[in-house]
Coordinates of C-alpha atoms in Angstrom, one line a residue:
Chain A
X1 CA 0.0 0.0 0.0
X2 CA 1.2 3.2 -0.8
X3 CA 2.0 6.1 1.4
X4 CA -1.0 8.3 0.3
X5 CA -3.7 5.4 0.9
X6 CA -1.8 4.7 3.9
X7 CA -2.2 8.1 5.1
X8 CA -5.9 8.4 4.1
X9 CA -6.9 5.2 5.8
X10 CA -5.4 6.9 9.5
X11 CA -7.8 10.1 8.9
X12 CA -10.7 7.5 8.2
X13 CA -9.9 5.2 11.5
X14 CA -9.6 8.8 13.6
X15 CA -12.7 9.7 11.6
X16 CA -14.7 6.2 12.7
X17 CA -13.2 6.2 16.1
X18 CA -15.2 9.7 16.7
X19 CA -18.1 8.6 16.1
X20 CA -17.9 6.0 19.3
X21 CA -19.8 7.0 22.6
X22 CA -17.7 7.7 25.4
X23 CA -18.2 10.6 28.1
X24 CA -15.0 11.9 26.9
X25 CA -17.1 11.6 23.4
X26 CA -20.1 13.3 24.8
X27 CA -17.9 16.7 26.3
X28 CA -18.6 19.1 24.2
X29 CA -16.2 19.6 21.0
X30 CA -15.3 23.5 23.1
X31 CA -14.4 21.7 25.8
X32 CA -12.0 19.0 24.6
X33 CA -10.6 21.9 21.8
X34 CA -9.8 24.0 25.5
X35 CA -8.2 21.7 27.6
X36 CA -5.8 20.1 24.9
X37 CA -4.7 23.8 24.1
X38 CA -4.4 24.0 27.4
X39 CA -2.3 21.1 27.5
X40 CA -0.2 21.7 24.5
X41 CA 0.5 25.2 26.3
X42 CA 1.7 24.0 29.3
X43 CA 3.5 21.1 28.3
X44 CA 5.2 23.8 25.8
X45 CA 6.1 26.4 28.5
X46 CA 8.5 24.5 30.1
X47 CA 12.3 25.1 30.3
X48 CA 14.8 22.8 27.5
X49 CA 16.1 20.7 29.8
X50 CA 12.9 19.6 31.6
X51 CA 12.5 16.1 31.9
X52 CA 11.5 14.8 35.3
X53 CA 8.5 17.5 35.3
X54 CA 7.1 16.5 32.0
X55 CA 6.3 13.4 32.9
X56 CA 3.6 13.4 35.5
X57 CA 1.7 15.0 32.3
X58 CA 1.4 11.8 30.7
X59 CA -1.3 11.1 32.7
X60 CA -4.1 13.4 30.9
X61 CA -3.3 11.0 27.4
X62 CA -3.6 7.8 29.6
X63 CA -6.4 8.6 31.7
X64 CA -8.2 10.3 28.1
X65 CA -7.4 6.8 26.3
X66 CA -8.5 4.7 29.0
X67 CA -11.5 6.0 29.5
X68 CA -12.6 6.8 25.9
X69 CA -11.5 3.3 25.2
X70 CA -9.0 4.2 22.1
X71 CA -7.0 1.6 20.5
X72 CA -3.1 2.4 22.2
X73 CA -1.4 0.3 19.7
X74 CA -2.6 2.1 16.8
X75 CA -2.1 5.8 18.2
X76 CA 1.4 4.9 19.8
X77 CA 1.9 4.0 16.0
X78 CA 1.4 7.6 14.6
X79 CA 3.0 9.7 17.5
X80 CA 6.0 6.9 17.0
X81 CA 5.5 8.0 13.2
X82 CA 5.6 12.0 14.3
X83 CA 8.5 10.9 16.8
X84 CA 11.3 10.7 13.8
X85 CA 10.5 14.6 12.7
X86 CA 10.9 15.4 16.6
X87 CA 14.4 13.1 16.3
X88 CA 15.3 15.4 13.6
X89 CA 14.8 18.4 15.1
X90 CA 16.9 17.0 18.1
X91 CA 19.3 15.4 17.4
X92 CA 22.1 17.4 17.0
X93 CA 21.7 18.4 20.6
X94 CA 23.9 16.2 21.9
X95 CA 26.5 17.4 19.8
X96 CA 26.4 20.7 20.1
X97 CA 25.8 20.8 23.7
X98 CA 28.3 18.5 25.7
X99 CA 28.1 20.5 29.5
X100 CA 27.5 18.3 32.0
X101 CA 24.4 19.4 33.6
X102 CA 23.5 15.7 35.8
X103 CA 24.9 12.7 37.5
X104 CA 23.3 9.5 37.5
X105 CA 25.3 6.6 39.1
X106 CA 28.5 8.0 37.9
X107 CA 27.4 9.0 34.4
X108 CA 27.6 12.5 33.5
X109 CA 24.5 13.3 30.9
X110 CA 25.1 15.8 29.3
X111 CA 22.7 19.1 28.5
X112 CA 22.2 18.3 24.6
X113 CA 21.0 14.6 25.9
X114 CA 18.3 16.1 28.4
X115 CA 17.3 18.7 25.9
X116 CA 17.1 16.0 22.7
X117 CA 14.9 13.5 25.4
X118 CA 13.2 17.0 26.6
X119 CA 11.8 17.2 23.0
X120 CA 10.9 13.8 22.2
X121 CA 9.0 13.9 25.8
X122 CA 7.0 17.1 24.7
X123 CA 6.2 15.9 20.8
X124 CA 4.9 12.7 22.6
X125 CA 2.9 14.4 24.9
X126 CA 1.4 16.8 22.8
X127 CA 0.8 15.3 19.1
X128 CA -0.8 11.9 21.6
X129 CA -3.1 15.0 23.2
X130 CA -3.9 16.0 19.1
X131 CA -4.7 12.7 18.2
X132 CA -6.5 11.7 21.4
X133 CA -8.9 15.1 19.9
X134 CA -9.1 14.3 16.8
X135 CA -10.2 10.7 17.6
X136 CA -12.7 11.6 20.6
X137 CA -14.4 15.0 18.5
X138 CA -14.2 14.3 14.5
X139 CA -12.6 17.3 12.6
X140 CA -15.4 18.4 11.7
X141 CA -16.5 19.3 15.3
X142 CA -13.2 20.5 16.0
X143 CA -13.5 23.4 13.3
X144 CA -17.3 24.5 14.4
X145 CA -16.1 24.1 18.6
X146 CA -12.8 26.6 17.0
X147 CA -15.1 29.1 15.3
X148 CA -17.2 29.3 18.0
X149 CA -14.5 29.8 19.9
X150 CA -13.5 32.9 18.2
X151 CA -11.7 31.9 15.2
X152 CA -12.3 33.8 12.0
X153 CA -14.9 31.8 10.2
X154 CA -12.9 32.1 6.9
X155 CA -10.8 29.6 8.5
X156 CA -12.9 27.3 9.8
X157 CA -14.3 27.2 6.6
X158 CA -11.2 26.5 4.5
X159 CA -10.9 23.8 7.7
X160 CA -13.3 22.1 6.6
X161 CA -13.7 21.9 3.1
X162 CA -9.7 21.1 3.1
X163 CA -10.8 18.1 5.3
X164 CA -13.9 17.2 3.3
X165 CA -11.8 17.2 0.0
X166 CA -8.3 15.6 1.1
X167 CA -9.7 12.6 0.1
X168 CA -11.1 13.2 -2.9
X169 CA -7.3 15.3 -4.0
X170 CA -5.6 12.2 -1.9
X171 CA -7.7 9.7 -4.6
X172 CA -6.8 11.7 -7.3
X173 CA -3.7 12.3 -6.8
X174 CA -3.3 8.5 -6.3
X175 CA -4.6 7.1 -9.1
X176 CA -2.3 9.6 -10.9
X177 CA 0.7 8.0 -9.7
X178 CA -0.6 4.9 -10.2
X179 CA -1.0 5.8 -13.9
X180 CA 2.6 7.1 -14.5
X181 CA 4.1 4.1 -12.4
X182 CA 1.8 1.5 -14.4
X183 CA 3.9 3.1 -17.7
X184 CA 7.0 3.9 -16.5
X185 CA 7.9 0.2 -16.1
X186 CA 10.1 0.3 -13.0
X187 CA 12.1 2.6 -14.9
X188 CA 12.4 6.4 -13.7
X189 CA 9.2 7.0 -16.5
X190 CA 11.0 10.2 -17.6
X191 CA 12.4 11.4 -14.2
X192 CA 11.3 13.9 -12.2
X193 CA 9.1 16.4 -15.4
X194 CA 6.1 14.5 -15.1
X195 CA 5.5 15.4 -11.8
X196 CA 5.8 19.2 -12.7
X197 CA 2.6 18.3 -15.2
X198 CA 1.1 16.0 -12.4
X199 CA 1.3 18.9 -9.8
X200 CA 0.2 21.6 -12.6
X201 CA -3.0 19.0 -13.9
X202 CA -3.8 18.7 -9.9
X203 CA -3.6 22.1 -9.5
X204 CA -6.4 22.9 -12.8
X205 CA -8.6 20.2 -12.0
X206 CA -9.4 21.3 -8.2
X207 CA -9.8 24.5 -9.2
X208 CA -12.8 23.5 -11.8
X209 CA -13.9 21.0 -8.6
X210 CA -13.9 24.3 -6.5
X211 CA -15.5 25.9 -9.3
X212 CA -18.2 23.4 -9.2
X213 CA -18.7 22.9 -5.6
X214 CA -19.4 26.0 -5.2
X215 CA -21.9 26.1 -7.6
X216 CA -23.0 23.2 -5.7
X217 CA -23.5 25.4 -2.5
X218 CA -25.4 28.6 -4.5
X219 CA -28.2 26.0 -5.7
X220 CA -28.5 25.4 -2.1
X221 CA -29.3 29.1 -1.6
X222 CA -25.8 29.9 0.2
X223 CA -25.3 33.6 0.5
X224 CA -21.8 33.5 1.5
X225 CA -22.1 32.5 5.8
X226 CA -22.9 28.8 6.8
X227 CA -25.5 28.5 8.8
X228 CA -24.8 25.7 11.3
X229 CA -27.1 23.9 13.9
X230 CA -25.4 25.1 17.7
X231 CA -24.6 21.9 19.4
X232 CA -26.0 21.5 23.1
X233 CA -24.6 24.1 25.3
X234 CA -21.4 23.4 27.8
X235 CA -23.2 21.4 31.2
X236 CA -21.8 21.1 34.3
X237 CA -19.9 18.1 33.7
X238 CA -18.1 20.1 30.9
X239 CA -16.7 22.6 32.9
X240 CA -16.0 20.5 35.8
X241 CA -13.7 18.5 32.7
X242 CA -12.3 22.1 31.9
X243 CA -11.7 23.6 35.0
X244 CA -10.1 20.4 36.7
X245 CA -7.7 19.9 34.1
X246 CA -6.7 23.4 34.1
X247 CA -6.0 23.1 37.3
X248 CA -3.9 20.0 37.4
X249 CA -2.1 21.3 34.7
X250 CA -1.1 24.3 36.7
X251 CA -0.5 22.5 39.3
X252 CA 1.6 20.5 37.7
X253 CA 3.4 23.1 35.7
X254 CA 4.3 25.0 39.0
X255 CA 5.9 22.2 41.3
X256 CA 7.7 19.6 40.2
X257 CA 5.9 16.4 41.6
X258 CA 8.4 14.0 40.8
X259 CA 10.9 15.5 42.4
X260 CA 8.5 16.3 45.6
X261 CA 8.0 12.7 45.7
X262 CA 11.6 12.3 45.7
X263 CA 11.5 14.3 49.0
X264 CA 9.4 12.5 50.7
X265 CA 10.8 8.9 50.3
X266 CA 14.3 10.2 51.3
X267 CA 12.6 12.2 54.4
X268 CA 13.4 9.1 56.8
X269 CA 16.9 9.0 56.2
X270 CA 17.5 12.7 57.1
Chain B
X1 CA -50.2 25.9 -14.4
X2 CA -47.7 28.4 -15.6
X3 CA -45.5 28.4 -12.6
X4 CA -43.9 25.4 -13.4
X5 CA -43.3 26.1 -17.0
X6 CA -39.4 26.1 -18.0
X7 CA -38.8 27.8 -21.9
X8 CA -36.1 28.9 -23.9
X9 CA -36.3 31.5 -26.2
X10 CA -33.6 31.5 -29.1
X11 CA -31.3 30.9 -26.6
X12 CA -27.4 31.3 -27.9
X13 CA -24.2 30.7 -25.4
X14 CA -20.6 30.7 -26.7
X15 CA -18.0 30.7 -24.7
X16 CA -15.4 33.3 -23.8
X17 CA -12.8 32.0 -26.3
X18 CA -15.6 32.0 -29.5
X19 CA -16.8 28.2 -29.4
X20 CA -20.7 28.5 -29.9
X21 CA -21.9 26.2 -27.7
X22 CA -26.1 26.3 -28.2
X23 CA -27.4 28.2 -31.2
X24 CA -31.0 29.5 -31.2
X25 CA -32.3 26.7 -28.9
X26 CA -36.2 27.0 -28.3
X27 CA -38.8 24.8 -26.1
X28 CA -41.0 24.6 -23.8
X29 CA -41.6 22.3 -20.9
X30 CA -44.9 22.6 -18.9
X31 CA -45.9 21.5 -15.4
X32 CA -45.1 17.8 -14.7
X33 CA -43.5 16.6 -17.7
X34 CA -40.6 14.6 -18.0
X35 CA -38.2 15.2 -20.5
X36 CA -34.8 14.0 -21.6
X37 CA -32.0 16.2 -23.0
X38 CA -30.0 13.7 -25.4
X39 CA -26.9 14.3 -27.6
X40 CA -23.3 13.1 -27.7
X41 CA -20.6 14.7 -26.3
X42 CA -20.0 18.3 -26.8
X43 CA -23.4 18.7 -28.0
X44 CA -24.2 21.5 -25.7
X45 CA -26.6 19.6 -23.1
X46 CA -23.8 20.6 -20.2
X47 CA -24.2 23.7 -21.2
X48 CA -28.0 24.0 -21.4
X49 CA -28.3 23.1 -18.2
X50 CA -25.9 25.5 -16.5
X51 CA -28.7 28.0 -18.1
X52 CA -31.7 26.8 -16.5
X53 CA -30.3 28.0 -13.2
X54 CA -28.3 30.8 -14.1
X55 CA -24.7 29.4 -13.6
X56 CA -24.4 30.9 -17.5
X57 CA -26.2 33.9 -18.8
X58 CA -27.5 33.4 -22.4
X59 CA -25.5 35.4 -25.2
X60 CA -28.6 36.0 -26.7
X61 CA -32.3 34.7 -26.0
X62 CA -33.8 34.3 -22.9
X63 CA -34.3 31.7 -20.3
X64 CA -37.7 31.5 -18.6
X65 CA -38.5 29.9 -15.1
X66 CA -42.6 29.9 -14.1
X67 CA -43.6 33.6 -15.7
X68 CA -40.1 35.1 -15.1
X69 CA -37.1 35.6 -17.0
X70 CA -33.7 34.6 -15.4
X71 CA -31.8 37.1 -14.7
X72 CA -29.1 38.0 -11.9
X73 CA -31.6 40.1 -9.7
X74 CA -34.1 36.5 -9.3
X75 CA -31.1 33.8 -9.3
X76 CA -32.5 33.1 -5.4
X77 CA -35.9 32.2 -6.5
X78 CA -34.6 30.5 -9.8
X79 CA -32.9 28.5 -8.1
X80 CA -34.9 27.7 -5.4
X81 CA -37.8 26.8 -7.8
X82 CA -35.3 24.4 -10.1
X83 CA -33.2 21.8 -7.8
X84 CA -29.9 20.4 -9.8
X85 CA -28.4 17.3 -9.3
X86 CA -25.1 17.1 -10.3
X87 CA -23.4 14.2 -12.5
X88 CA -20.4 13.9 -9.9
X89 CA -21.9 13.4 -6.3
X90 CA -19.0 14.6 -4.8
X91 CA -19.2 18.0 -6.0
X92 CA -22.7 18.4 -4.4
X93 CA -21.7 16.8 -1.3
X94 CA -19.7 18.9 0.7
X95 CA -20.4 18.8 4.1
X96 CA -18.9 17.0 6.8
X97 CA -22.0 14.8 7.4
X98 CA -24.8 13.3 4.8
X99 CA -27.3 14.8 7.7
X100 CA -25.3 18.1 7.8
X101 CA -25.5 18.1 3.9
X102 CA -29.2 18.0 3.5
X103 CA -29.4 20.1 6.2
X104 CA -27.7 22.6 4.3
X105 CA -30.2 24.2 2.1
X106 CA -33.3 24.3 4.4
X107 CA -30.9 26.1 6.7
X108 CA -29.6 28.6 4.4
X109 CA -33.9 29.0 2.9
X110 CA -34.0 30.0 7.1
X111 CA -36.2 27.4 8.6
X112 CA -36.4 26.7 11.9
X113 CA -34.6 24.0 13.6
X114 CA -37.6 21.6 13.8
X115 CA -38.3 22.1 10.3
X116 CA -34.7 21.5 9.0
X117 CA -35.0 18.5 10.8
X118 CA -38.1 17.4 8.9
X119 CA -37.5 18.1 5.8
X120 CA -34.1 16.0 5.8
X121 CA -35.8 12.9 7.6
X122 CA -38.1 13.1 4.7
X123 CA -35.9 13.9 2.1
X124 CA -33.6 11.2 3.2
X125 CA -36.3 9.0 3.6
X126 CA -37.9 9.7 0.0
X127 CA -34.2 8.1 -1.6
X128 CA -34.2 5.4 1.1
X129 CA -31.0 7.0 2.9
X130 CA -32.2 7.6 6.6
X131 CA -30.1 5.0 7.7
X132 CA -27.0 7.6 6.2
X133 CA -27.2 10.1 8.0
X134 CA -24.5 10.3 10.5
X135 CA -22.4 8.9 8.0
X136 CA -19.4 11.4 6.6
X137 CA -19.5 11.6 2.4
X138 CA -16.4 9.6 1.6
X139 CA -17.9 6.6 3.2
X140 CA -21.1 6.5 1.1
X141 CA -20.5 4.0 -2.4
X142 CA -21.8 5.5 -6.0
X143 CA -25.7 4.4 -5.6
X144 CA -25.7 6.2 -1.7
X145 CA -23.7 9.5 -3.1
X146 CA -26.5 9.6 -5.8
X147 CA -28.9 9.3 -3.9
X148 CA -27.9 11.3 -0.8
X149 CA -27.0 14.0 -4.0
X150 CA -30.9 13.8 -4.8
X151 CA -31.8 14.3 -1.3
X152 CA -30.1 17.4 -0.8
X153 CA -32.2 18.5 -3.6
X154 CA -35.0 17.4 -2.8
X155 CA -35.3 19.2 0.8
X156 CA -35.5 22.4 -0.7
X157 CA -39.1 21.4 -2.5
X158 CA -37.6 22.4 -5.8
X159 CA -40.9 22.5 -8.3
X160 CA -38.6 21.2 -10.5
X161 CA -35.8 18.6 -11.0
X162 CA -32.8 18.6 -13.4
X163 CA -30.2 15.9 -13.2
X164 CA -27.2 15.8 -15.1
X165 CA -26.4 12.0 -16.3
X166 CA -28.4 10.6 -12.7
X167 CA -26.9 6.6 -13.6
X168 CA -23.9 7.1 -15.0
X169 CA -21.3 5.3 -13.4
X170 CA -23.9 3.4 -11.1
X171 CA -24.0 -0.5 -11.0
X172 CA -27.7 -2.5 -12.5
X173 CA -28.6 -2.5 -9.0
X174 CA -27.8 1.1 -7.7
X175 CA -29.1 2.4 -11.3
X176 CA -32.9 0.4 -10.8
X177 CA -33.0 2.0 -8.0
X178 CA -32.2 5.7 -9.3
X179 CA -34.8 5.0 -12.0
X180 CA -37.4 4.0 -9.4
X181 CA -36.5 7.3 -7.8
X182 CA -37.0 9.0 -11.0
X183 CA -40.3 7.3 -11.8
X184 CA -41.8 8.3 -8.5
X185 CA -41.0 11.9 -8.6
X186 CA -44.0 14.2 -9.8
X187 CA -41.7 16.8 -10.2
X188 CA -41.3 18.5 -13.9
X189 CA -38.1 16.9 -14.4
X190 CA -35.2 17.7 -17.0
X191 CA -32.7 14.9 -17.7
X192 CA -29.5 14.6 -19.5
X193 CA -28.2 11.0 -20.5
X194 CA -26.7 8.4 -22.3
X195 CA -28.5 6.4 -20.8
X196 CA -30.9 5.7 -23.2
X197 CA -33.1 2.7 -22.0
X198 CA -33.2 4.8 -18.4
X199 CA -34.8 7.7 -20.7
X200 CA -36.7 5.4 -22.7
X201 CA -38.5 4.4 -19.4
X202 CA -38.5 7.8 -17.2
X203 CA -38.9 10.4 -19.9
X204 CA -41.8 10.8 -22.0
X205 CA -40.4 13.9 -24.0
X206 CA -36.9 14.3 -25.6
X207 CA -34.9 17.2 -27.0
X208 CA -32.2 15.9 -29.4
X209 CA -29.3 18.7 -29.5
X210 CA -26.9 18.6 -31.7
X211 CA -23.5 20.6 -32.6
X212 CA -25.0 23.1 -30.2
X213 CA -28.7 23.3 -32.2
X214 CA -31.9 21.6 -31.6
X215 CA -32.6 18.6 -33.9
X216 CA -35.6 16.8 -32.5
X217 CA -38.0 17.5 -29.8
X218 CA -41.1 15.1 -29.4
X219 CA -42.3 11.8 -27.6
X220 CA -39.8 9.5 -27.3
X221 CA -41.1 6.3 -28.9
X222 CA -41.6 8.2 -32.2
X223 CA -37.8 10.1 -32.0
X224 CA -36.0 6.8 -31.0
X225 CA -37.5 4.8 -33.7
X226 CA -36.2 7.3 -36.2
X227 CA -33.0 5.8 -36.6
X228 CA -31.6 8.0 -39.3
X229 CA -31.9 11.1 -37.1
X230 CA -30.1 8.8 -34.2
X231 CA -27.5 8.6 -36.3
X232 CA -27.2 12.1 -38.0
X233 CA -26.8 13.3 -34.0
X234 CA -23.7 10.3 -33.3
X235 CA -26.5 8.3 -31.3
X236 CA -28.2 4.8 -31.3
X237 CA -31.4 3.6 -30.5
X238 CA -31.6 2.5 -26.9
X239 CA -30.2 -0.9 -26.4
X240 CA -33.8 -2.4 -25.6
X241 CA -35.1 -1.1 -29.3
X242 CA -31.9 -3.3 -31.0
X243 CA -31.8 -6.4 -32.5
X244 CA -30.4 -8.6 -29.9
X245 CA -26.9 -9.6 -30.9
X246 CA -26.5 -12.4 -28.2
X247 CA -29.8 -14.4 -28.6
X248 CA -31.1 -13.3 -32.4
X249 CA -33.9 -11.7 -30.2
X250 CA -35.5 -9.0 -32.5
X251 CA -36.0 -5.7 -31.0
X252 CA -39.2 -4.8 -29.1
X253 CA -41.1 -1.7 -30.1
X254 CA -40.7 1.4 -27.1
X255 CA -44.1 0.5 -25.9
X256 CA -43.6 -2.9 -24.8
X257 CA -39.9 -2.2 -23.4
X258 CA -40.7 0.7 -21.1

């Protein structure tokens, strides 16, 4: 299977595993969009070399999956994926930055090693919190819960019509490349110039499908603004979600639990 | 009735770089018929149609919906009164959700959040797609895009239906059950096809174009037995009206086959 159909399936198994029933499910899209910002924020804000105090945090992903009954094996697979762009970033850290900054048993790490395991910690944390949204809310919900949320409507918009048609440009892309390959006869099939007419051809025929969709939509009697149905407001148990999260977050972010923990299994031998 | 009443004055359309695409077309359909736009390719049906709801204003003539003339000022109501279903399903169904798609129209016409939800239970229900709903587009197969594509029309209460090429690419199964649709539509309805045996059953009226002009407009038993005109426009007699090549079979008069 190719990369593209590889690719396309992941959006449809993120896009199946929204539809499920969970409470984490049931939140409303605002709330979920809120408290992974939130999240991503925090996580974020910390200093290069934390490591100790980013992990408590894995706990919002865990409890999340657990409860919202997510497949791990498949979403460990696409932060593992993500993981080798947050290597590359990385990984010269160790090189370029050789001071000692800990001792563990003897070994000095250095500061490019905490930084580089700093990094992978936080693309971890944070593209698992993504994915954990996209697969509890749909992305369609997530671009109405972000326009209501105060994003320009032009982009939640473009949101999701990109969404709604990267499988149809995905498709079509495909079945292009499947056309060149099927002549090129494991050769190079002319080198890299096709593509330049394969990009160009893509290019033409989504404009005419944007052309016609939108024709599409003025049939319909659209006047230029969507008019959406408002999903239930936020309950109790939504901000409840919100607010307690926030918290622990802060929480969190302001003392260092594992090494508080630390503390206190050493107090008896003071 | 008048109001339903679709006619086209001496209508003329070429496009920007010179090609004359319909040259002093004229008809007119009246409440409740059913008629079928036939030609080959690049005959100009494509572009017919994108007149009948004002996606292309005439080069010369007129186009004429109920007792008005389209212009830009009553696009809303033109195409309010005249629903379009597309030939590619995917270009009509945009929306995250099949429910959220239907809903669409009825939402931008304004109504009310009980009504939106009625008319797309029953417009879902008329094509046999309730059990759709919550499903996203890309999910559905060729027979559900089609008909979830009708739907969406069909919750506006158009007065009248055109559908560009409603079976093509369907399989037997999906495109019996499009022509079941068809048949149990009251609407004035305006179909274009190559489909000839689905005309041959759904139409009672069709307009032969031709390099852009009007050949033949009548009832269709009469125009698809006149094989020489079939043939003048690039076209054959539906499959049902030839001499069967398998069996030896000879071909059964329009009457008995639709």
């Amino acid at each position: 299977m190719s990369v593209i159909e590889g690719s396309i399936l992941d959006f449809r198994r993120l896009d199946l595993l929204a539809r499920e029933d969970s409470i984490i499910h049931r939140l409303d899209p605002r709330t979920k969009v809120l408290v992974t910002l939130a999240f991503i924020l925090v996580v974020v804000s910390f200093d290069r070399y934390a490591v100790n105090a980013l992990l408590p945090f894995a706990i919002f992903p865990v409890a999340l999956m657990a409860v919202a009954n997510l497949p791990t094996r498949f979403i460990a697979g696409k932060v593992l994926t993500v993981s080798f762009f947050a290597v590359a970033i990385g990984i010269l850290n160790p090189l370029l930055d050789r001071q000692i900054l800990i001792q563990i048993d003897g070994i000095g790490i250095s500061g490019g090693w905490l930084s580089f395991i700093s990094i992978l910690l936080r693309s971890a944390l944070t593209v698992t919190a993504a994915l954990i949204l996209t697969a509890t809310t749909g992305f369609g919900a997530i671009c109405q819960a972000l326009e209501r949320l105060g994003m320009p409507t032009i982009f939640a918009r473009q949101l999701t019509f990109m969404y709604r048609y990267l499988f149809v440009l995905a498709e079509e892309s495909q079945r292009m490349s499947n056309a060149r390959e099927l002549r090129s006869c494991r050769g190079t099939g002319m080198g890299i110039r096709p593509y330049a007419s394969m990009v160009g051809h893509l290019l033409l025929r989504t404009w005419e499908r944007a052309e016609r969709v939108h024709r599409a939509m003025l049939c319909r009697g659209y006047k230029g603004n969507m008019v959406t149905q408002k999903s239930a407001g936020m309950r109790l148990w939504d901000l409840s979600f919100l607010l307690g999260w926030i918290t622990l977050f802060v929480l969190l972010r302001m003392y260092d639990v594992p090494r508080l923990l630390g503390h206190l299994t050493m107090m008896p031998h003071l | 009735m008048s109001h339903h009443i679709v006619a086209a004055d001496a209508l003329c359309f070429s496009y920007p770089d010179g090609t004359a695409a319909l040259k002093e077309v004229t008809f007119c359909i009246h409440h409740g018929e059913s008629v079928a736009v036939i030609g080959a390719n690049g005959a100009g049906k494509s572009t017919l149609l994108q007149h009948l709801n004002g996606f292309l204003t005439p080069t010369s003539g007129t186009v004429r919906i109920g007792d008005a003339t389209v212009t830009r000022d009553n696009l809303c109501d033109v195409r309010k009164t005249v629903g379009m279903v597309f030939q590619n399903p995917d270009d009509q169904l945009f929306m995250p959700t099949v429910y959220e798609d239907v809903a669409f129209g009825p939402r931008n016409l304004g109504m009310s959040v009980a009504d939106v939800e009625r008319k797309v239970r029953d417009a879902l229900a008329a094509v046999d797609a309730g059990h759709l709903a919550a499903k996203p587009p890309y999910r559905l197969s060729g027979g559900e895009k089609k008909r979830v594509a009708i739907a969406t029309v069909l919750a506006m209460d158009p007065a009248i239906l055109v559908m560009d090429e409603p079976t093509a690419g369907l399989d037997p199964f999906a495109r019996r059950e499009v022509i079941g649709l068809l048949k149990a539509f009251s609407h004035t309805k305006i179909i274009t096809s190559h489909d000839l045996d689905m005309v041959a059953e759904v139409c009672g009226r069709v307009i032969v174009l031709h390099a852009g002009q009007l050949r033949a407009d009548g009832p269709t038993g009469q125009l698809f037995a006149d094989r020489s005109l079939l043939a003048a426009c690039h076209l054959e007699p539906p499959l049902s009206m030839q001499h069967c090549a398998l069996c030896g079979r000879a071909a059964t008069p329009l009457s008995a086959a639709a």
